[in-house]
mmCIF file of C-alpha atoms in Angstrom:
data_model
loop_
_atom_site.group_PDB
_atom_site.id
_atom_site.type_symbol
_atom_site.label_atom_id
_atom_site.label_comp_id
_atom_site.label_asym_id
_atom_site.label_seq_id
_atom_site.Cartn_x
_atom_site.Cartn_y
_atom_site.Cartn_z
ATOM 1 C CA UNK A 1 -169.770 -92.638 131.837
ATOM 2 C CA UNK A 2 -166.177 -90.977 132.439
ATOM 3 C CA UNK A 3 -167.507 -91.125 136.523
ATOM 4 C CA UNK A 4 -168.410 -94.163 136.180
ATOM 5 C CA UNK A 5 -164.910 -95.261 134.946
ATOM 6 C CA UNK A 6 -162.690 -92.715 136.833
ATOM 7 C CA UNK A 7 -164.479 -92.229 140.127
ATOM 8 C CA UNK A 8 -163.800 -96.025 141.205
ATOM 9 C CA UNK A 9 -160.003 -95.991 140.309
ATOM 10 C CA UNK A 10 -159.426 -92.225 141.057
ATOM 11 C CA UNK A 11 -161.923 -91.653 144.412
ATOM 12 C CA UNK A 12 -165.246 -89.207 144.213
ATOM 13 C CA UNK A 13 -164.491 -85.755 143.764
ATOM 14 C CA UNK A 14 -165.360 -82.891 146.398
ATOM 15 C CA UNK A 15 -167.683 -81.322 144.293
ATOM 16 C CA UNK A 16 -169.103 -84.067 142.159
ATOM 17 C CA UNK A 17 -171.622 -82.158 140.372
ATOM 18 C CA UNK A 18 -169.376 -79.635 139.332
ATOM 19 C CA UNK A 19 -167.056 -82.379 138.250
ATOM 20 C CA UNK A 20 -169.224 -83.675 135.453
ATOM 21 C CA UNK A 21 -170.433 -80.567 134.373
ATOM 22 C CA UNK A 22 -166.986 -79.549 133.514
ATOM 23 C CA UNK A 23 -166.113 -82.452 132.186
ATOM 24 C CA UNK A 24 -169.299 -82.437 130.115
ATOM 25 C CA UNK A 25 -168.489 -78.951 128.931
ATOM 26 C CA UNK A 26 -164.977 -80.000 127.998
ATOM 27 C CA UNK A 27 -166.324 -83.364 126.155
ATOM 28 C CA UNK A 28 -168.606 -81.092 124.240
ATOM 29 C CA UNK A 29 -166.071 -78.391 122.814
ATOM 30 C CA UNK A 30 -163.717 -81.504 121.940
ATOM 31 C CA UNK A 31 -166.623 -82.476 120.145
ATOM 32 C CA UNK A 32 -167.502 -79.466 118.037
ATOM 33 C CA UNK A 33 -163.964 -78.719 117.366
ATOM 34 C CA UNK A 34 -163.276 -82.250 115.561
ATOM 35 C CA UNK A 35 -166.382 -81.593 113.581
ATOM 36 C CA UNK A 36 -165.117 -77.778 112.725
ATOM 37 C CA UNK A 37 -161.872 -79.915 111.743
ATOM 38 C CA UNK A 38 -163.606 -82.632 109.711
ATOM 39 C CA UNK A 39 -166.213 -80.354 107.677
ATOM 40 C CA UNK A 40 -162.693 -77.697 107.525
ATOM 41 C CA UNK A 41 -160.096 -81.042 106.297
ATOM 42 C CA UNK A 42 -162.969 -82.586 104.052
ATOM 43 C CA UNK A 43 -163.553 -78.956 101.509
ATOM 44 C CA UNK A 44 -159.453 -78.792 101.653
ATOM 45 C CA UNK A 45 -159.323 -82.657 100.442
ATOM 46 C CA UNK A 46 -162.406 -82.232 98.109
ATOM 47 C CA UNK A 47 -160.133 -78.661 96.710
ATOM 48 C CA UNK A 48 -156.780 -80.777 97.060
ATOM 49 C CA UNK A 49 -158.642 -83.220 94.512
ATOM 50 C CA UNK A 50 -158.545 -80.468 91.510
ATOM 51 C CA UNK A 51 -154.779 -80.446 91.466
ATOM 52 C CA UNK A 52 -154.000 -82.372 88.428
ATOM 53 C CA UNK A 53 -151.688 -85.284 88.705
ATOM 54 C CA UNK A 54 -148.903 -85.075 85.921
ATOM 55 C CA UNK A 55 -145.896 -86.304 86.971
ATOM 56 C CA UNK A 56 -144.397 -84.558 83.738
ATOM 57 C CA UNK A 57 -144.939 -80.963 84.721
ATOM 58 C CA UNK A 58 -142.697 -78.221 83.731
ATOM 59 C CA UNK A 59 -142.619 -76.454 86.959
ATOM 60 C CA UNK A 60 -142.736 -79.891 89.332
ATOM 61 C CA UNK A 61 -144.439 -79.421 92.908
ATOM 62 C CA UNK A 62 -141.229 -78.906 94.849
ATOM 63 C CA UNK A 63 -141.373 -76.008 92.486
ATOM 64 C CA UNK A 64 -143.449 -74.177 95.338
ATOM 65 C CA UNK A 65 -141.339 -75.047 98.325
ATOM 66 C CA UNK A 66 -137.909 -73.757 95.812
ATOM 67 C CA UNK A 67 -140.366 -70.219 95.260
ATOM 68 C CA UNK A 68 -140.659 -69.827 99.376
ATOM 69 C CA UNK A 69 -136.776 -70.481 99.613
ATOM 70 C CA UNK A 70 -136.228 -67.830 96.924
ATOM 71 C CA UNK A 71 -138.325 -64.994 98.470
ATOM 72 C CA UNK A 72 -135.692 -64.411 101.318
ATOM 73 C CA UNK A 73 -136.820 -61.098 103.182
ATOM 74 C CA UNK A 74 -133.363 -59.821 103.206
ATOM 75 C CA UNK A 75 -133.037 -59.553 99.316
ATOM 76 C CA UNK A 76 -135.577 -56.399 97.438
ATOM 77 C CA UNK A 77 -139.068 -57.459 96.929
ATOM 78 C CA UNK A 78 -138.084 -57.023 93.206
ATOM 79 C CA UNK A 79 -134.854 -59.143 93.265
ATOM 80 C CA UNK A 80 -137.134 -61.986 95.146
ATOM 81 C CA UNK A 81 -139.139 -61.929 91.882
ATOM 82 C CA UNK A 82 -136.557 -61.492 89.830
ATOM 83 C CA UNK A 83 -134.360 -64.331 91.128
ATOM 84 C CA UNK A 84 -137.143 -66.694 91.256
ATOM 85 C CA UNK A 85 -138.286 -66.252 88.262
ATOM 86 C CA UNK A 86 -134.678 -67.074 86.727
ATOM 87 C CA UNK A 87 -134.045 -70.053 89.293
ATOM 88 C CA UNK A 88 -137.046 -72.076 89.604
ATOM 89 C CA UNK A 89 -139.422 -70.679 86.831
ATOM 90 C CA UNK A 90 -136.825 -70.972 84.025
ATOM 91 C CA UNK A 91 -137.747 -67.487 82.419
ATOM 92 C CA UNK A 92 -134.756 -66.163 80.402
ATOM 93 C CA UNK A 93 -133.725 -62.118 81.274
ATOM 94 C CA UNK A 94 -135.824 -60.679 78.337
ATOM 95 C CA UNK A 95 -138.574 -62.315 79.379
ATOM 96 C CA UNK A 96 -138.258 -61.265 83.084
ATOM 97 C CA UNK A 97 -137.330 -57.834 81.747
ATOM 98 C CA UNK A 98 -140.504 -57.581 80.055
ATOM 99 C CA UNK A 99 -142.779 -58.616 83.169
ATOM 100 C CA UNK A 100 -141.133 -55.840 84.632
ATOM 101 C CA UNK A 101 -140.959 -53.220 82.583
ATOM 102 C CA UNK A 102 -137.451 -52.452 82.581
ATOM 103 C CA UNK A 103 -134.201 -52.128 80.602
ATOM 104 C CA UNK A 104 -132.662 -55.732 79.657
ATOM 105 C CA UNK A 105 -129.508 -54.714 81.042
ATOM 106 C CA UNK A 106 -131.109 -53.330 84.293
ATOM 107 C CA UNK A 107 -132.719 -56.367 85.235
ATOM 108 C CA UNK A 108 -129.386 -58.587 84.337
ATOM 109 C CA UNK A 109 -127.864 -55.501 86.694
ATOM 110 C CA UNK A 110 -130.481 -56.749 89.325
ATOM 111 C CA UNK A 111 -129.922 -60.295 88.966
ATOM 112 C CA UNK A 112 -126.350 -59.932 89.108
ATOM 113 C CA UNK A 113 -126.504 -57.648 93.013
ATOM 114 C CA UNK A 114 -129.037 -60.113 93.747
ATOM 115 C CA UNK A 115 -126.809 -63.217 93.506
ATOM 116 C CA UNK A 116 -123.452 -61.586 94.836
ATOM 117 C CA UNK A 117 -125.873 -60.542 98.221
ATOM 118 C CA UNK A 118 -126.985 -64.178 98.707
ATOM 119 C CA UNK A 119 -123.129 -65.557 98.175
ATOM 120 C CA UNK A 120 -121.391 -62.517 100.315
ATOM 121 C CA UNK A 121 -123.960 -62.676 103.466
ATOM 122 C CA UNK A 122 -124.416 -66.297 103.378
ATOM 123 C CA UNK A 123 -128.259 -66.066 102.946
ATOM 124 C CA UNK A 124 -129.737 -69.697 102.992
ATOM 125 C CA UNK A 125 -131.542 -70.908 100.591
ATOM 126 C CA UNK A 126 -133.795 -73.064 102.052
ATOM 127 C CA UNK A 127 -137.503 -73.897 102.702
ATOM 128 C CA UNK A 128 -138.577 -71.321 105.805
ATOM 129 C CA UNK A 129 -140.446 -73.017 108.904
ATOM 130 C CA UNK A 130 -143.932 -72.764 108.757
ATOM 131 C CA UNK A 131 -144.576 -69.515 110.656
ATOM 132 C CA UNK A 132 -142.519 -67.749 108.468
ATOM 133 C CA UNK A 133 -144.478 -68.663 105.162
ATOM 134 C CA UNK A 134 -146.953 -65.784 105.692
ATOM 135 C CA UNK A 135 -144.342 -63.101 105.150
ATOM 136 C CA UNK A 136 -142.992 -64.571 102.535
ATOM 137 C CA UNK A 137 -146.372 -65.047 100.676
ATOM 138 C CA UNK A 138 -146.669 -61.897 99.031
ATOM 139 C CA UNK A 139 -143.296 -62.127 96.875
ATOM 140 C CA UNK A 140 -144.787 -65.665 96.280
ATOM 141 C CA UNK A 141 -148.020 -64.858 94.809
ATOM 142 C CA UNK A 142 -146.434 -62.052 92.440
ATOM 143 C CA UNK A 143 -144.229 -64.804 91.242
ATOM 144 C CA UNK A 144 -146.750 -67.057 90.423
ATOM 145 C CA UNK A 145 -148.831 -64.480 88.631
ATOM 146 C CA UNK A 146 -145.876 -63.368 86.639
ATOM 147 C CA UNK A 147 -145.029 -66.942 85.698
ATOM 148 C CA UNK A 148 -148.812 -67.082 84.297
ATOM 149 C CA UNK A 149 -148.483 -63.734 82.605
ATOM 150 C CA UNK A 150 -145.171 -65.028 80.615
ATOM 151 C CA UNK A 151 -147.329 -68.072 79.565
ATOM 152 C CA UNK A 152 -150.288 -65.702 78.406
ATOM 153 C CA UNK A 153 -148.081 -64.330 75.886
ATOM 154 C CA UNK A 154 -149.022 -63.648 73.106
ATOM 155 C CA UNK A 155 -146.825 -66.293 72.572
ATOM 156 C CA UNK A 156 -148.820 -68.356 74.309
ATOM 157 C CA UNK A 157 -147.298 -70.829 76.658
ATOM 158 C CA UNK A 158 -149.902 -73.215 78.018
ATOM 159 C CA UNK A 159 -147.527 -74.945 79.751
ATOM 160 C CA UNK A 160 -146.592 -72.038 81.901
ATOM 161 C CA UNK A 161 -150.390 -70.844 82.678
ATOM 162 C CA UNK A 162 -151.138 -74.257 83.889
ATOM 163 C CA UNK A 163 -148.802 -74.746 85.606
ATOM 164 C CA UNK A 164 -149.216 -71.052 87.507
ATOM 165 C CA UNK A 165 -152.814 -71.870 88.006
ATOM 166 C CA UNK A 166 -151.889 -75.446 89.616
ATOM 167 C CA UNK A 167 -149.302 -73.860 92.083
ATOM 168 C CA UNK A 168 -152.039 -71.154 93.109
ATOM 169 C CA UNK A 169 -154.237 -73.935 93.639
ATOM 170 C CA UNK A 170 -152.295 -75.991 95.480
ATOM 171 C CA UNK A 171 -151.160 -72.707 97.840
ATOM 172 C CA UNK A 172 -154.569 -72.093 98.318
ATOM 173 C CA UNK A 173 -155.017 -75.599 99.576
ATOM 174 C CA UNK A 174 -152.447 -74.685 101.991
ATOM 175 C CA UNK A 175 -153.111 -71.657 103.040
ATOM 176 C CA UNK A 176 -156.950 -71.151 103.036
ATOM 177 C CA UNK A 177 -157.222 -68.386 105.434
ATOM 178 C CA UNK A 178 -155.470 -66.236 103.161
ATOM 179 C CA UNK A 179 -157.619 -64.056 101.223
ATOM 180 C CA UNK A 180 -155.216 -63.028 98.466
ATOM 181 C CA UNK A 181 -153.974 -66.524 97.784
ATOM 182 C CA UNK A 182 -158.045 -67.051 96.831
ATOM 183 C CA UNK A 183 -157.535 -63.501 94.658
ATOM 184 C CA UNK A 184 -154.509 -64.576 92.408
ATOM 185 C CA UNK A 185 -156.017 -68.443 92.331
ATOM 186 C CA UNK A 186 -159.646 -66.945 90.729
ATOM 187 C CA UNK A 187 -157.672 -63.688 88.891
ATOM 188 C CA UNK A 188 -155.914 -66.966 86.803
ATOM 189 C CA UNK A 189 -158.863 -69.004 86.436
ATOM 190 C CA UNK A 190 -160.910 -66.072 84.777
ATOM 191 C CA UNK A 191 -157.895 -64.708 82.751
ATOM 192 C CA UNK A 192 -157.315 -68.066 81.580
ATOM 193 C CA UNK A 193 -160.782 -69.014 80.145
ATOM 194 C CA UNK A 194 -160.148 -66.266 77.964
ATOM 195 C CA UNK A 195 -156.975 -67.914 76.546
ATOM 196 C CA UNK A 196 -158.330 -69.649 73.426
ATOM 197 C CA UNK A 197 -159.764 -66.421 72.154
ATOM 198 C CA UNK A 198 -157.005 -64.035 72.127
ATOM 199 C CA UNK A 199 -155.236 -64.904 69.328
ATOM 200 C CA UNK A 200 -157.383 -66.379 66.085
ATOM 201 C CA UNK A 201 -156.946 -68.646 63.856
ATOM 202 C CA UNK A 202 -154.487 -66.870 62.100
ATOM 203 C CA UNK A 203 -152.455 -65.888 64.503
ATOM 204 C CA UNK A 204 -153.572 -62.222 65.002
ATOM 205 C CA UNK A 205 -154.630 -60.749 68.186
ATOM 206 C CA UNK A 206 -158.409 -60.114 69.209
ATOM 207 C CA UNK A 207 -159.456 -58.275 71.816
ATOM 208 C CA UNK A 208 -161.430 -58.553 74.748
ATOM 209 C CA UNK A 209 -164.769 -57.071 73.061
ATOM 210 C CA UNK A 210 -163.987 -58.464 69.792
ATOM 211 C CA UNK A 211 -163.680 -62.401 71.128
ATOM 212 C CA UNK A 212 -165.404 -65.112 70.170
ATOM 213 C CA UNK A 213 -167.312 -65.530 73.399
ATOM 214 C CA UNK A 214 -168.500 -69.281 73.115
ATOM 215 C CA UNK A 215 -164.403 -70.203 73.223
ATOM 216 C CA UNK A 216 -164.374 -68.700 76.465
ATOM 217 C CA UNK A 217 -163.944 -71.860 79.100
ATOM 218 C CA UNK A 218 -167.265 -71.902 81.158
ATOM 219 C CA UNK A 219 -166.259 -74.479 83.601
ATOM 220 C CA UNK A 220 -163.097 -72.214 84.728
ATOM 221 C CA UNK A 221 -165.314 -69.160 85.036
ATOM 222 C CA UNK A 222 -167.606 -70.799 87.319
ATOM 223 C CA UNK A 223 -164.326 -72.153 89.080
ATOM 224 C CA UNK A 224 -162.909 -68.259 89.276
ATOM 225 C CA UNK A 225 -166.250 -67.460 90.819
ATOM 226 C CA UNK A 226 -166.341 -70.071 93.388
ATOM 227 C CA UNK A 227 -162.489 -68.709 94.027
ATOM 228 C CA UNK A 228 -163.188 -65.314 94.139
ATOM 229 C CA UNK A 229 -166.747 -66.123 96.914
ATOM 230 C CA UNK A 230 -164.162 -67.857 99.108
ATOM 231 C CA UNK A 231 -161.338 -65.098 99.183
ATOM 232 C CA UNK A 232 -164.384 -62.153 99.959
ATOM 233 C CA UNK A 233 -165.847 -64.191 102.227
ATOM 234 C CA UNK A 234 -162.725 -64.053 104.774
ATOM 235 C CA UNK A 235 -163.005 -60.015 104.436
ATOM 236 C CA UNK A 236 -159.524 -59.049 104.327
ATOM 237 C CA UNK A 237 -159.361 -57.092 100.312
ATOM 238 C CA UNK A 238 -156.295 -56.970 98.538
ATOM 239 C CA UNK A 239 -155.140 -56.446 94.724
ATOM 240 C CA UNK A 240 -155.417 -59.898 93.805
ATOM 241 C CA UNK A 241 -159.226 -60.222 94.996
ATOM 242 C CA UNK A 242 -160.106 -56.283 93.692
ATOM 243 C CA UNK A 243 -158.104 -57.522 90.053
ATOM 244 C CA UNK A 244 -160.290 -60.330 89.843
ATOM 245 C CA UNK A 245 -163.091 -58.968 90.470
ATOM 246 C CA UNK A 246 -162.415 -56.886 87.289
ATOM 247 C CA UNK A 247 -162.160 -60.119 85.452
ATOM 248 C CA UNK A 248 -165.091 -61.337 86.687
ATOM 249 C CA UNK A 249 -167.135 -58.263 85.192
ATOM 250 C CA UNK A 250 -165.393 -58.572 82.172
ATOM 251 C CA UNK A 251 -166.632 -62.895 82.300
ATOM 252 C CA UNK A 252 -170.775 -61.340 82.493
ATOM 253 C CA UNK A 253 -172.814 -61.120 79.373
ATOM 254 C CA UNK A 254 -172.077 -57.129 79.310
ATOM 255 C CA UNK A 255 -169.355 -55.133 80.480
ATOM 256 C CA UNK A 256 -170.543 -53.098 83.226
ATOM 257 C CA UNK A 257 -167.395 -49.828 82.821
ATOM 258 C CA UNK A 258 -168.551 -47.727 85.523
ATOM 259 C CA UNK A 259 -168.133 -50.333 87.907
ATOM 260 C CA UNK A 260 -164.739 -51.494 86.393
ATOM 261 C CA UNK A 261 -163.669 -47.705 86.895
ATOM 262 C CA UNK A 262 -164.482 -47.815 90.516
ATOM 263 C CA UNK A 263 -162.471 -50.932 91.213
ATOM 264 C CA UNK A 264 -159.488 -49.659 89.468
ATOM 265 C CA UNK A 265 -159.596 -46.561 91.112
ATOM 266 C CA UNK A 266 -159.462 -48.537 94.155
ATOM 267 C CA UNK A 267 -157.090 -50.914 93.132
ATOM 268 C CA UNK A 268 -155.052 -47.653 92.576
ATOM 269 C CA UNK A 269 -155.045 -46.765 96.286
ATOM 270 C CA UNK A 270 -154.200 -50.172 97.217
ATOM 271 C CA UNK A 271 -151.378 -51.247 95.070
ATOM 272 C CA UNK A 272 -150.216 -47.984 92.791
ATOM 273 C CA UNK A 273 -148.590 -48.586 89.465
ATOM 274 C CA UNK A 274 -148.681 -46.569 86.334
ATOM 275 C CA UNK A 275 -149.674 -49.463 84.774
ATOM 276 C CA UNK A 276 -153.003 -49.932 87.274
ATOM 277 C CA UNK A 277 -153.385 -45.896 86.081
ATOM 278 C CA UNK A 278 -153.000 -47.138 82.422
ATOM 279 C CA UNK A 279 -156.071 -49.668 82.845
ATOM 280 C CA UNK A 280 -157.808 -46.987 85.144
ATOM 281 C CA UNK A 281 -157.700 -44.646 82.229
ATOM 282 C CA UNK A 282 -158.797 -46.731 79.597
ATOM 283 C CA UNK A 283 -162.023 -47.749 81.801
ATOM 284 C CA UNK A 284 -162.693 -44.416 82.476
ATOM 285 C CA UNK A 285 -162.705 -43.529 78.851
ATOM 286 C CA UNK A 286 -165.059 -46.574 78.215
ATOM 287 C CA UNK A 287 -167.202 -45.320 81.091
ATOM 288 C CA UNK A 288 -167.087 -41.794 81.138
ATOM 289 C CA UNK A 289 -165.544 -40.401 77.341
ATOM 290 C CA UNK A 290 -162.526 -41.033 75.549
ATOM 291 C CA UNK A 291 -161.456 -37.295 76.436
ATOM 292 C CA UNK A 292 -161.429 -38.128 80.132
ATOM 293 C CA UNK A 293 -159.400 -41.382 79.100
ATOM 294 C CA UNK A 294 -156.722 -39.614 77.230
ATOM 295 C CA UNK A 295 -156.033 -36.813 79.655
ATOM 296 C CA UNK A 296 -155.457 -39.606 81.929
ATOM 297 C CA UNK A 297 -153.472 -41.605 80.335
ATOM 298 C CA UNK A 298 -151.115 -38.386 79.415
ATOM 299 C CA UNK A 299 -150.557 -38.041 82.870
ATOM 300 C CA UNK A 300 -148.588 -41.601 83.708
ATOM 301 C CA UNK A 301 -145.195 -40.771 84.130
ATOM 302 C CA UNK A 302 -142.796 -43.816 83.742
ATOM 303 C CA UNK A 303 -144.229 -45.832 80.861
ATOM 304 C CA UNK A 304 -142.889 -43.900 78.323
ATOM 305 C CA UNK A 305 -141.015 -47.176 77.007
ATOM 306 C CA UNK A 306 -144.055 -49.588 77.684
ATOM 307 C CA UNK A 307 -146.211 -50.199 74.087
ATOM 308 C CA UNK A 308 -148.919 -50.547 75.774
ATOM 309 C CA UNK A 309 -149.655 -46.926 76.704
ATOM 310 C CA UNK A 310 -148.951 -45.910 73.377
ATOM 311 C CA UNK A 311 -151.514 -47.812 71.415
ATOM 312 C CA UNK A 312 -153.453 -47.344 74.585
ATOM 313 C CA UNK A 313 -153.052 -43.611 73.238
ATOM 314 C CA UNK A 314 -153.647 -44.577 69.859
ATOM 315 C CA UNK A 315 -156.666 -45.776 70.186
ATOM 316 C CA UNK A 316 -157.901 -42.557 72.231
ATOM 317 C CA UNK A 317 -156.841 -40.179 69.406
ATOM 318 C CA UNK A 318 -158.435 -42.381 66.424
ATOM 319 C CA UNK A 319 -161.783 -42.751 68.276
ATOM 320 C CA UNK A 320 -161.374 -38.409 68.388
ATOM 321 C CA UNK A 321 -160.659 -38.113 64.896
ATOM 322 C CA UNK A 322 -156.948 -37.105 65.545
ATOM 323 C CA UNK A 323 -155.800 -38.782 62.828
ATOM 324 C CA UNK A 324 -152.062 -37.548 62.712
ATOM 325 C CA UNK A 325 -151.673 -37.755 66.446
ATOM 326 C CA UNK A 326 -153.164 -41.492 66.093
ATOM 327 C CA UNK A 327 -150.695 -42.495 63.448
ATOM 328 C CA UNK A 328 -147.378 -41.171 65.513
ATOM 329 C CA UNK A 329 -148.556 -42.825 68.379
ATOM 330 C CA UNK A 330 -149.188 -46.108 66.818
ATOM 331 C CA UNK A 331 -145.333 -46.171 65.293
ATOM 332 C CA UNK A 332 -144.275 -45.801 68.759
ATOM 333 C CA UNK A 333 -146.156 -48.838 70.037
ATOM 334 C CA UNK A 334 -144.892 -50.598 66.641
ATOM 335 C CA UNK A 335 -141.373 -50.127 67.762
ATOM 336 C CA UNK A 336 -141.725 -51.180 71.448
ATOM 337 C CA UNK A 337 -143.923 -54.127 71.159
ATOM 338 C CA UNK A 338 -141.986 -57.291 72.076
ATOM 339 C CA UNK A 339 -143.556 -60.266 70.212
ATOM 340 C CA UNK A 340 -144.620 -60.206 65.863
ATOM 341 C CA UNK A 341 -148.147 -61.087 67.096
ATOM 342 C CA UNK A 342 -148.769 -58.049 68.529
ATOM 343 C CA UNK A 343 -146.718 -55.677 66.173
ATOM 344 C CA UNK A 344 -149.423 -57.572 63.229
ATOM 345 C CA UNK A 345 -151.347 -56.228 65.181
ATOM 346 C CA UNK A 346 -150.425 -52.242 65.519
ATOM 347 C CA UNK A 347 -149.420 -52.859 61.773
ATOM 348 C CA UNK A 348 -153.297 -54.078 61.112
ATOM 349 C CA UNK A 349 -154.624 -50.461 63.183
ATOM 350 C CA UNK A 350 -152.078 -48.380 61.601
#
């Protein structure tokens, strides 16, 4: 047909056979590309179809563009959080402090240097092109998780986990090649099925093996699983994707520990943290023996302010029948923990 149409207006070609097989050839890989594109566009519309419409967010979408702008590669990774957090999530300086870990005063320090570098060197501000985005993306996703962990309280903040799990959504939508974005968008989904049955009706804390399992949210499980199949399937593993597979264990009808162990051991080698040691030790005493657990968890260095690894502790020396050790241990969780649900709760154990 092209011949026919061309050959008249253009002349015949020296080689006509060759001619229309090439053309032919080229026809055909136009061909399989736009249906590639088509079957590729029509699962991002069907995905772009879960993001909810509510014009009356509290983190609106040009939140995620503002995020991008924030995590300018000449600041500290940490300052990138830190700033972004402040500026576009709306988190106040204790509440940033406690996401990471640190001093009030040393994150308002950070903030502070952070600023000062952006208004001495004249760093923009502004939405990167698009082939930048990538190296931005990992300051990005940590953002967006921490924004979901400051709505997972306890207090909880439903506002802020929905909104964290809509802006991982919607980056996954953009970026689907990218494993990790997958990770943190099904590590959400699974963490937040659990929400409803963390905290009872009386306001105390229950946890994960005391929960009421029928409040779990099925439909968001099976949504974290669908996540989690399309961020392994692209075979690039990362801490989001190993973290949610975690979750995912922890979403069956029994815990399997020995295979939690194995992935937070890994997890360990990928992204280190004493607090990725602190979760490695407690699944190793679950797996392996609480004596295993403890000498573990008495070799973090660098949480020695975080309550968490003292009624992590706690726990170890009741369960041995330390009773005295127990007790201390649990008085030193009771003064660091940083909301009145969870100090009910060390009260409750102690």
């Amino acid at each position: 047909m092209v011949a026919a149409e061309r050959w008249p207006r253009d002349g015949t070609p020296t080689n006509p056979g060759a001619w229309i097989v090439a053309t032919a050839r080229n026809r055909a890989i136009d061909r399989i590309r736009r249906e590639q594109t088509l079957a590729r566009k029509t699962e991002l519309l069907a995905r772009a179809e879960q993001l909810p419409e509510d014009e009356e967010a509290v983190i609106p979408d040009e939140r995620l563009e503002l995020i991008f702008a924030c995590c300018h590669p000449a600041l500290a990774a940490d300052a990138q959080v830190a700033l972004t957090l402040s500026l576009v999530a709306g988190l106040t300086t204790p509440e940033i402090a406690r996401a990471f870990i640190v001093p009030e005063p040393t994150l308002a320090q950070r903030l502070v240097r952070a600023k000062r570098k952006i208004r001495d060197a004249g760093i923009p501000l502004r939405i990167p092109p698009e082939h930048l985005l990538p190296e931005r993306l990992r300051t990005v996703l940590a953002t967006i998780y921490l924004v979901f962990n400051a709505g997972y309280g306890p207090p909880v903040r439903r506002e802020l986990c929905a909104e964290a799990i809509r802006l991982a959504l919607l980056l996954a939508t953009l970026m689907p090649d990218e494993a990790e974005v997958h990770g943190l968008h099904a590590l959400l989904l699974f963490q937040d099925a659990r929400r409803d049955a963390r905290i009872s009706l009386d306001g105390q804390l229950v946890l994960l093996d005391d929960q009421d399992r029928s409040l779990w949210d099925g439909a968001e499980i099976e949504q974290g699983r669908a996540a989690l199949a399309r961020a392994l399937a692209l075979r690039i593993p990362g801490p989001y994707q190993l973290q949610a597979a975690i979750a995912s264990l922890h979403a069956g009808d029994e815990t399997d520990w020995s295979e939690i162990a194995l992935l937070y051991a890994r997890l360990a080698e990928l992204a280190p943290s004493p607090v990725v040691d602190l979760n490695l030790a407690v699944a190793v005493a679950m797996a392996h023996g609480t004596e295993e657990g403890l000498a573990l968890a008495d070799s973090i260095e660098g949480l020695d302010d975080y309550y968490l690894l003292h009624s992590t502790r706690a726990d170890f020396l009741r369960r041995l029948g330390r009773t005295d050790e127990a007790r201390s241990a649990y008085e030193r969780a009771l003064r660091l923990a940083p909301s009145e649900v969870e100090r009910e709760f060390l009260r409750s154990r102690l």
